[in-house]
Short mmCIF file of C-alpha atoms in Angstrom, two decimals:
data_model
loop_
_atom_site.label_atom_id
_atom_site.label_comp_id
_atom_site.label_asym_id
_atom_site.label_seq_id
_atom_site.Cartn_x
_atom_site.Cartn_y
_atom_site.Cartn_z
CA UNK A 21 36.47 18.12 25.85
CA UNK A 22 34.42 17.76 29.01
CA UNK A 23 32.10 14.83 29.63
CA UNK A 24 29.81 14.35 32.61
CA UNK A 25 28.30 11.08 33.80
CA UNK A 26 25.10 11.37 35.84
CA UNK A 27 24.97 8.24 37.96
CA UNK A 28 28.75 8.10 38.10
CA UNK A 29 28.59 6.19 41.39
CA UNK A 30 27.21 3.11 39.64
CA UNK A 31 29.23 -0.07 40.05
CA UNK A 32 29.13 -0.27 36.25
CA UNK A 33 31.00 3.01 35.76
CA UNK A 34 34.49 1.38 35.65
CA UNK A 35 33.44 -0.30 32.39
CA UNK A 36 32.75 3.15 30.98
CA UNK A 37 36.04 4.48 32.36
CA UNK A 38 37.93 1.61 30.77
CA UNK A 39 36.41 2.48 27.40
CA UNK A 40 37.32 6.15 27.71
CA UNK A 41 40.89 5.17 28.63
CA UNK A 42 41.41 2.63 25.86
CA UNK A 43 39.72 4.67 23.14
CA UNK A 44 41.21 8.06 23.98
CA UNK A 45 42.28 8.61 20.36
CA UNK A 46 38.64 8.26 19.31
CA UNK A 47 37.32 10.47 22.10
CA UNK A 48 39.95 12.81 23.60
CA UNK A 49 38.41 13.55 26.99
CA UNK A 50 40.13 16.37 28.88
CA UNK A 51 37.85 16.28 31.92
CA UNK A 52 35.50 13.56 33.07
CA UNK A 53 33.08 14.46 35.85
CA UNK A 54 31.31 11.70 37.77
CA UNK A 55 28.11 12.97 39.39
CA UNK A 56 26.17 11.10 42.05
CA UNK A 57 24.47 11.91 45.37
CA UNK A 58 25.85 8.66 46.87
CA UNK A 59 29.11 10.31 47.87
CA UNK A 60 30.76 7.32 49.53
CA UNK A 61 30.36 5.12 46.45
CA UNK A 62 31.22 8.05 44.20
CA UNK A 63 34.58 8.66 45.85
CA UNK A 64 35.39 4.96 45.73
CA UNK A 65 34.69 4.73 42.02
CA UNK A 66 36.29 8.10 41.30
CA UNK A 67 39.54 6.90 42.86
CA UNK A 68 39.45 3.70 40.79
CA UNK A 69 38.74 5.75 37.65
CA UNK A 70 41.85 7.84 38.26
CA UNK A 71 43.93 4.69 38.70
CA UNK A 72 42.56 3.23 35.45
CA UNK A 73 43.39 6.45 33.59
CA UNK A 74 46.88 6.49 35.11
CA UNK A 75 47.57 2.85 34.26
CA UNK A 76 46.61 3.38 30.62
CA UNK A 77 48.42 6.71 30.35
CA UNK A 78 45.31 8.81 29.83
CA UNK A 79 46.09 12.52 30.39
CA UNK A 80 42.50 13.46 31.26
CA UNK A 81 41.34 14.61 34.68
CA UNK A 82 38.66 12.73 36.64
CA UNK A 83 36.63 14.73 39.14
CA UNK A 84 33.64 13.83 41.30
CA UNK A 85 30.75 15.84 42.69
CA UNK A 86 27.31 15.46 44.20
CA UNK A 87 26.34 18.85 42.74
CA UNK A 88 24.60 18.19 39.42
CA UNK A 89 24.53 21.82 38.28
CA UNK A 90 28.23 22.32 38.93
CA UNK A 91 29.12 18.97 37.38
CA UNK A 92 27.40 19.58 34.06
CA UNK A 93 28.55 23.21 33.75
CA UNK A 94 30.45 23.56 30.47
CA UNK A 95 30.02 19.88 29.50
CA UNK A 96 30.06 18.94 25.84
CA UNK A 97 28.07 15.76 26.49
CA UNK A 98 26.22 14.35 29.49
CA UNK A 99 25.72 10.60 29.86
CA UNK A 100 22.73 9.63 31.99
CA UNK A 101 22.87 6.19 33.62
CA UNK A 102 20.76 6.13 36.75
CA UNK A 103 18.34 3.88 38.58
CA UNK A 104 15.67 5.67 40.60
CA UNK A 105 15.05 3.59 43.70
CA UNK A 106 18.16 1.46 43.22
CA UNK A 107 18.21 -2.33 43.20
CA UNK A 108 15.48 -2.40 45.87
CA UNK A 109 13.00 -0.88 43.41
CA UNK A 110 14.22 -3.24 40.70
CA UNK A 111 13.59 -6.19 43.00
CA UNK A 112 10.01 -5.07 43.46
CA UNK A 113 9.56 -4.56 39.70
CA UNK A 114 10.66 -8.14 39.17
CA UNK A 115 8.45 -9.56 41.91
CA UNK A 116 4.94 -8.10 42.19
CA UNK A 117 3.92 -8.69 38.53
CA UNK A 118 4.43 -12.42 39.12
CA UNK A 119 1.57 -12.28 41.65
CA UNK A 120 -0.72 -11.63 38.67
CA UNK A 121 0.88 -14.26 36.45
CA UNK A 122 2.76 -11.65 34.41
CA UNK A 123 6.45 -11.41 33.69
CA UNK A 124 8.46 -9.44 36.24
CA UNK A 125 11.16 -7.50 34.40
CA UNK A 126 12.64 -4.05 34.81
CA UNK A 127 12.26 -2.76 31.24
CA UNK A 128 9.12 -4.36 29.83
CA UNK A 129 5.64 -5.22 31.01
CA UNK A 130 4.32 -3.86 34.29
CA UNK A 131 7.76 -3.64 35.90
CA UNK A 132 9.04 -1.64 32.96
CA UNK A 133 6.13 0.78 33.32
CA UNK A 134 6.91 1.23 37.01
CA UNK A 135 10.50 2.08 36.14
CA UNK A 136 9.35 4.56 33.50
CA UNK A 137 7.02 6.29 35.95
CA UNK A 138 9.82 6.68 38.49
CA UNK A 139 12.46 7.65 35.97
CA UNK A 140 10.99 10.04 33.40
CA UNK A 141 10.34 12.98 35.78
CA UNK A 142 13.82 12.68 37.28
CA UNK A 143 15.56 12.57 33.89
CA UNK A 144 13.50 15.50 32.59
CA UNK A 145 14.56 17.56 35.61
CA UNK A 146 18.20 16.65 35.00
CA UNK A 147 17.86 17.58 31.33
CA UNK A 148 16.40 20.99 32.14
CA UNK A 149 19.34 21.68 34.44
CA UNK A 150 21.76 20.56 31.74
CA UNK A 151 20.05 22.90 29.27
CA UNK A 152 20.50 25.84 31.65
CA UNK A 153 24.13 25.06 32.47
CA UNK A 154 25.31 23.83 29.05
CA UNK A 155 22.71 24.56 26.36
CA UNK A 156 24.80 23.04 23.57
CA UNK A 157 25.52 19.77 25.37
CA UNK A 158 24.27 16.46 23.99
CA UNK A 159 22.46 14.14 26.39
CA UNK A 160 23.21 10.46 25.84
CA UNK A 161 20.64 8.35 27.62
CA UNK A 162 21.49 4.82 28.75
CA UNK A 163 18.80 4.85 31.44
CA UNK A 164 16.07 2.26 30.98
CA UNK A 165 13.49 2.10 29.59
CA UNK A 166 15.61 3.85 26.96
CA UNK A 167 12.88 4.22 24.34
CA UNK A 168 10.39 5.92 26.66
CA UNK A 169 13.03 8.07 28.38
CA UNK A 170 14.50 9.21 25.05
CA UNK A 171 11.01 10.00 23.74
CA UNK A 172 10.38 12.13 26.84
CA UNK A 173 13.63 14.02 26.30
CA UNK A 174 13.02 14.65 22.61
CA UNK A 175 9.40 15.67 23.17
CA UNK A 176 10.68 18.27 25.66
CA UNK A 177 13.06 19.65 23.02
CA UNK A 178 16.36 18.37 24.41
CA UNK A 179 19.40 17.44 22.34
CA UNK A 180 19.22 13.77 23.21
CA UNK A 181 20.06 10.35 21.78
CA UNK A 182 19.22 6.99 23.35
CA UNK A 183 21.77 4.21 23.50
CA UNK A 184 21.49 0.48 24.14
CA UNK A 185 24.12 -2.25 24.03
CA UNK A 186 21.99 -4.97 22.37
CA UNK A 187 23.10 -4.14 18.82
CA UNK A 188 26.81 -3.88 19.57
CA UNK A 189 26.56 -7.14 21.52
CA UNK A 190 25.09 -8.90 18.49
CA UNK A 191 27.68 -7.31 16.22
CA UNK A 192 30.53 -8.64 18.36
CA UNK A 193 28.94 -12.07 18.73
CA UNK A 194 28.29 -12.48 15.02
CA UNK A 195 31.74 -11.20 14.08
CA UNK A 196 33.35 -13.82 16.32
CA UNK A 197 31.19 -16.62 14.89
CA UNK A 198 31.93 -15.56 11.31
CA UNK A 199 35.63 -14.87 11.97
CA UNK A 200 35.33 -11.25 10.87
CA UNK A 201 36.30 -7.94 12.44
CA UNK A 202 33.37 -6.22 14.18
CA UNK A 203 33.76 -3.22 11.87
CA UNK A 204 33.01 -5.54 8.94
CA UNK A 205 29.56 -6.38 10.31
CA UNK A 206 26.57 -4.15 9.59
CA UNK A 207 23.27 -5.18 11.16
CA UNK A 208 19.86 -4.59 9.67
CA UNK A 209 18.70 -3.81 13.21
CA UNK A 210 15.08 -2.66 13.27
CA UNK A 211 12.41 -2.04 15.91
CA UNK A 212 12.07 -0.35 19.28
CA UNK A 213 14.38 -0.42 22.25
CA UNK A 214 14.35 -3.97 23.65
CA UNK A 215 12.01 -4.99 20.82
CA UNK A 216 14.26 -5.43 17.80
CA UNK A 217 15.10 -7.99 15.16
CA UNK A 218 18.27 -8.50 13.13
CA UNK A 219 16.80 -8.78 9.64
CA UNK A 220 20.22 -9.00 8.00
CA UNK A 221 23.88 -9.37 8.89
CA UNK A 222 25.80 -7.64 6.14
CA UNK A 223 29.45 -7.72 5.23
CA UNK A 224 31.02 -4.27 5.11
CA UNK A 225 27.99 -1.99 5.10
CA UNK A 226 24.26 -1.51 4.44
CA UNK A 227 24.56 -2.73 0.84
CA UNK A 228 26.90 -5.63 1.56
CA UNK A 229 26.32 -9.35 1.20
CA UNK A 230 23.76 -10.71 3.67
CA UNK A 231 25.48 -13.32 5.82
CA UNK A 232 22.45 -14.05 8.00
CA UNK A 233 21.26 -17.22 6.23
CA UNK A 234 24.71 -18.75 6.51
CA UNK A 235 25.06 -17.58 10.09
CA UNK A 236 21.82 -19.32 11.08
CA UNK A 237 22.68 -22.45 9.13
CA UNK A 238 26.16 -22.78 10.60
CA UNK A 239 25.79 -21.24 14.05
CA UNK A 240 22.06 -21.20 14.76
CA UNK A 241 22.44 -23.42 17.82
CA UNK A 242 24.93 -21.05 19.45
CA UNK A 243 22.79 -18.00 18.71
CA UNK A 244 19.65 -19.72 20.01
CA UNK A 245 21.43 -20.74 23.20
CA UNK A 246 22.40 -17.12 23.88
CA UNK A 247 18.80 -16.02 23.32
CA UNK A 248 17.43 -18.91 25.40
CA UNK A 249 15.03 -19.71 22.58
CA UNK A 250 14.65 -23.00 20.68
CA UNK A 251 16.78 -23.29 17.57
CA UNK A 252 13.60 -24.10 15.64
CA UNK A 253 12.23 -20.62 16.39
CA UNK A 254 15.18 -18.96 14.65
CA UNK A 255 14.96 -21.34 11.72
CA UNK A 256 11.25 -20.63 11.25
CA UNK A 257 11.60 -16.86 11.58
CA UNK A 258 14.80 -16.54 9.56
CA UNK A 259 15.83 -13.54 11.67
CA UNK A 260 17.48 -13.02 15.07
CA UNK A 261 15.19 -11.46 17.68
CA UNK A 262 16.55 -9.50 20.61
CA UNK A 263 16.79 -11.65 23.73
CA UNK A 264 14.06 -9.43 25.21
CA UNK A 265 11.65 -10.99 22.72
CA UNK A 266 11.76 -14.11 24.89
CA UNK A 267 9.40 -12.30 27.26
CA UNK A 268 6.88 -12.16 24.39
CA UNK A 269 7.57 -15.42 22.54
CA UNK A 270 7.81 -17.57 25.69
CA UNK A 271 5.97 -15.47 28.28
CA UNK A 272 4.31 -18.24 30.29
CA UNK A 273 7.47 -20.33 30.43
CA UNK A 274 9.43 -17.30 31.61
CA UNK A 275 6.87 -16.57 34.34
CA UNK A 276 7.15 -20.15 35.63
CA UNK A 277 10.94 -19.87 35.57
CA UNK A 278 11.03 -16.53 37.39
CA UNK A 279 8.71 -17.85 40.09
CA UNK A 280 11.20 -20.57 41.05
CA UNK A 281 14.59 -18.82 40.91
CA UNK A 282 16.30 -15.84 42.58
CA UNK A 283 15.56 -12.53 40.88
CA UNK A 284 18.13 -10.83 38.70
CA UNK A 285 17.96 -7.86 41.08
CA UNK A 286 19.07 -10.07 43.98
CA UNK A 287 21.93 -11.45 41.89
CA UNK A 288 23.05 -7.97 40.86
CA UNK A 289 22.81 -6.63 44.44
CA UNK A 290 25.12 -9.41 45.65
CA UNK A 291 27.47 -8.75 42.75
CA UNK A 292 27.52 -5.02 43.48
CA UNK A 293 28.52 -5.66 47.09
CA UNK A 294 31.42 -7.80 45.91
CA UNK A 295 32.43 -5.25 43.28
CA UNK A 296 32.50 -2.41 45.79
CA UNK A 297 34.84 -4.49 47.93
CA UNK A 298 37.15 -4.96 44.94
CA UNK A 299 37.00 -1.27 44.04
CA UNK A 300 38.16 -0.35 47.55
CA UNK A 301 41.51 -2.05 46.95
CA UNK A 302 43.99 0.78 46.25
CA UNK A 303 46.08 -1.60 44.15
CA UNK A 304 43.25 -2.23 41.67
CA UNK A 305 43.82 -0.20 38.51
CA UNK A 306 41.72 -2.03 35.92
CA UNK A 307 38.14 -3.18 35.66
CA UNK A 308 37.77 -6.55 37.40
CA UNK A 309 36.65 -9.65 35.51
CA UNK A 310 33.54 -9.85 37.70
CA UNK A 311 32.22 -6.68 36.09
CA UNK A 312 31.53 -8.59 32.87
CA UNK A 313 28.71 -10.43 34.68
CA UNK A 314 27.10 -7.15 35.75
CA UNK A 315 25.49 -6.59 32.33
CA UNK A 316 25.83 -3.90 29.70
CA UNK A 317 28.60 -5.54 27.69
CA UNK A 318 30.31 -3.21 25.20
CA UNK A 319 28.34 -0.19 26.45
CA UNK A 320 31.55 1.76 26.89
CA UNK A 321 32.59 1.27 23.28
CA UNK A 322 29.13 2.17 22.00
CA UNK A 323 29.11 5.27 24.22
CA UNK A 324 32.55 6.37 23.03
CA UNK A 325 31.59 5.91 19.38
CA UNK A 326 28.35 7.86 19.84
CA UNK A 327 29.93 10.73 21.77
CA UNK A 328 32.77 10.92 19.23
CA UNK A 329 30.28 11.17 16.36
CA UNK A 330 28.16 13.81 18.10
CA UNK A 331 31.20 15.91 19.02
CA UNK A 332 33.44 15.09 16.08
CA UNK A 333 34.63 16.67 12.88
CA UNK A 334 31.34 16.43 11.02
CA UNK A 335 32.16 13.39 8.86
CA UNK A 336 29.64 11.27 10.75
CA UNK A 337 29.46 7.59 11.60
CA UNK A 338 26.83 4.88 11.32
CA UNK A 339 25.59 3.46 14.62
CA UNK A 340 22.45 1.93 16.11
CA UNK A 341 20.71 4.53 18.26
CA UNK A 342 17.30 5.43 19.64
CA UNK A 343 15.96 8.49 17.84
CA UNK A 344 12.86 9.98 16.22
CA UNK A 345 11.19 7.76 13.64
CA UNK A 346 10.64 10.51 11.05
CA UNK A 347 9.21 8.09 8.49
CA UNK A 348 11.81 5.35 8.98
CA UNK A 349 9.07 2.86 9.92
CA UNK A 350 6.16 4.22 7.86
CA UNK A 351 3.46 2.61 10.02
CA UNK A 352 4.58 4.57 13.12
CA UNK A 353 4.13 8.27 13.95
CA UNK A 354 7.08 10.51 13.11
CA UNK A 355 7.58 11.36 16.79
CA UNK A 356 7.85 7.74 17.89
CA UNK A 357 11.34 6.70 19.00
CA UNK A 358 12.79 3.77 17.08
CA UNK A 359 16.02 1.82 17.45
CA UNK A 360 17.70 1.64 14.06
CA UNK A 361 20.92 2.31 12.21
CA UNK A 362 21.54 6.04 11.80
CA UNK A 363 24.22 8.33 10.50
CA UNK A 364 25.37 10.46 13.42
CA UNK A 365 27.27 13.74 13.32
CA UNK A 366 27.32 17.04 15.21
CA UNK A 367 23.76 17.78 14.12
CA UNK A 368 22.51 14.51 15.59
CA UNK A 369 21.31 11.17 14.20
CA UNK A 370 19.55 10.71 10.87
CA UNK A 371 18.11 7.18 10.44
CA UNK A 372 19.16 5.17 7.42
CA UNK A 373 16.51 3.59 5.24
CA UNK A 374 15.35 0.51 7.14
CA UNK A 375 14.31 -2.83 5.66
CA UNK A 376 10.58 -3.46 5.61
CA UNK A 377 9.29 -5.12 8.77
CA UNK A 378 7.11 -8.16 8.17
CA UNK A 379 3.58 -7.82 9.66
CA UNK A 380 4.56 -10.50 12.18
CA UNK A 381 6.92 -7.96 13.75
CA UNK A 382 5.36 -4.67 12.66
CA UNK A 383 2.12 -5.43 14.50
CA UNK A 384 3.96 -5.93 17.79
CA UNK A 385 6.06 -2.80 17.23
CA UNK A 386 2.92 -0.73 16.57
CA UNK A 387 1.21 -2.03 19.72
CA UNK A 388 4.24 -1.42 21.95
CA UNK A 389 4.65 2.07 20.46
CA UNK A 390 1.05 2.83 21.45
CA UNK A 391 1.80 1.52 24.95
CA UNK A 392 4.90 3.73 25.15
CA UNK A 393 2.82 6.77 24.22
CA UNK A 394 0.40 6.00 27.05
CA UNK A 395 3.25 5.20 29.44
CA UNK A 396 4.91 8.54 28.75
CA UNK A 397 1.63 10.35 29.32
CA UNK A 398 1.26 8.58 32.68
CA UNK A 399 4.86 9.37 33.64
CA UNK A 400 4.51 13.07 32.86
CA UNK A 401 0.97 13.72 34.09
CA UNK A 402 0.39 10.94 36.63
CA UNK A 403 -2.97 9.46 37.53
CA UNK A 404 -4.22 5.97 38.24
CA UNK A 405 -6.39 5.84 35.11
CA UNK A 406 -3.43 6.66 32.87
CA UNK A 407 -1.41 3.87 34.49
CA UNK A 408 -4.30 1.45 33.99
CA UNK A 409 -4.67 2.35 30.30
CA UNK A 410 -0.94 1.94 29.66
CA UNK A 411 -1.03 -1.51 31.24
CA UNK A 412 -4.17 -2.50 29.33
CA UNK A 413 -2.43 -1.50 26.08
CA UNK A 414 0.68 -3.56 26.78
CA UNK A 415 0.71 -6.86 24.87
CA UNK A 416 2.06 -8.69 27.94
CA UNK A 417 -1.00 -7.58 29.94
CA UNK A 418 -3.96 -6.72 27.70
CA UNK A 419 -6.75 -7.93 29.99
CA UNK A 420 -8.99 -5.76 32.14
CA UNK A 421 -8.67 -7.75 35.38
CA UNK A 422 -4.90 -8.09 35.00
CA UNK A 423 -4.48 -4.38 34.34
CA UNK A 424 -6.56 -3.54 37.43
CA UNK A 425 -4.56 -5.82 39.71
CA UNK A 426 -1.23 -4.68 38.32
CA UNK A 427 -2.20 -1.01 38.66
CA UNK A 428 -2.99 -1.51 42.34
CA UNK A 429 0.31 -3.26 42.96
CA UNK A 430 2.37 -0.79 40.94
CA UNK A 431 1.04 2.17 42.87
CA UNK A 432 1.36 0.45 46.25
CA UNK A 433 5.02 -0.43 45.63
CA UNK A 434 6.02 2.99 44.23
CA UNK A 435 4.31 5.55 46.47
CA UNK A 436 7.61 6.98 47.69
CA UNK A 437 8.62 7.79 44.10
CA UNK A 438 5.26 9.00 42.73
CA UNK A 439 4.07 12.15 44.54
CA UNK A 440 0.66 11.94 42.86
CA UNK A 441 0.01 8.31 43.88
#
């Protein structure tokens, strides 16, 4: 089996490598190709990947290349994890929206739209090249904003599935709090990427006992602390929102907070510099503890499970993925991309029946889906007016003057990445 990782020079890649090494019985990788134009970083991380494989006795071969077409040739699956513009672009995404009193964040709001505009054309080009080189390969997208990027891929007819680590993070957290094995926890995880709610926490499977009321009663304070939301919010809702819902439920407080503290991009940039120094040590043959602070916890395990299901023996597995709605949430179009539990096998994901979303959540999901449709149109076709309309539709913007000011700033800060701007 051959896997390719586009964006293999990321400082986060050793987490992925560690998962491939530990879970080699689940996903028997014969060749792993790391692809990245940043050759110096790529060679550094490629060398560490080989040492991790060697330490854990993995027989697979790790190769590196800056040549995308050669790297994906003959691949069974291609994982896409890239950041167009790097941390510098992320820093801008987190900064200029604050000038308008709006949240600065890389996956939602105006900053999330900027990232989508930069990212979608690049990922679509990569996908076309994958289709030419390996027409049967699955594309697993971990590139944010995952929902919009996955929708772009599926609309263009690619074999693609979107993946996020929010659900597996909740699964592991809840399992630890309830003293259960992660495999014994099934989440009623419903919504869009970075806009989801855990409507149930079930023992054993979709039809199992719902442990959520007891979880909130006994451990609500710990869950609320992780989400950085008041415990009373969880008690009143009776569900567990994704931590990204804080940008919606506490928007003004978050804006005030972001205006007075270093950006996450600055923190990550400093962390990446330190990580690269660690990776250069030829004695290092495991992922360093610092990597846990980089973000993306449990991504490697989720990626291994998804790739194994897509390339496996046909028996399938249940996993939270981003895929076509196809009636799963009846108030959304079939071609919307939702983040829900699905049964995944070689033919792709098929969503399970999802619990009904209360209007309190369904209204927000419908509005953000409409924004994502407009955002994708702007990313594919360009144009200031399309950017403005996407911003006006976003629930974190929604005002004419704000949308105008944000449009001006978005275009000014992203000219190098938007040929039409």
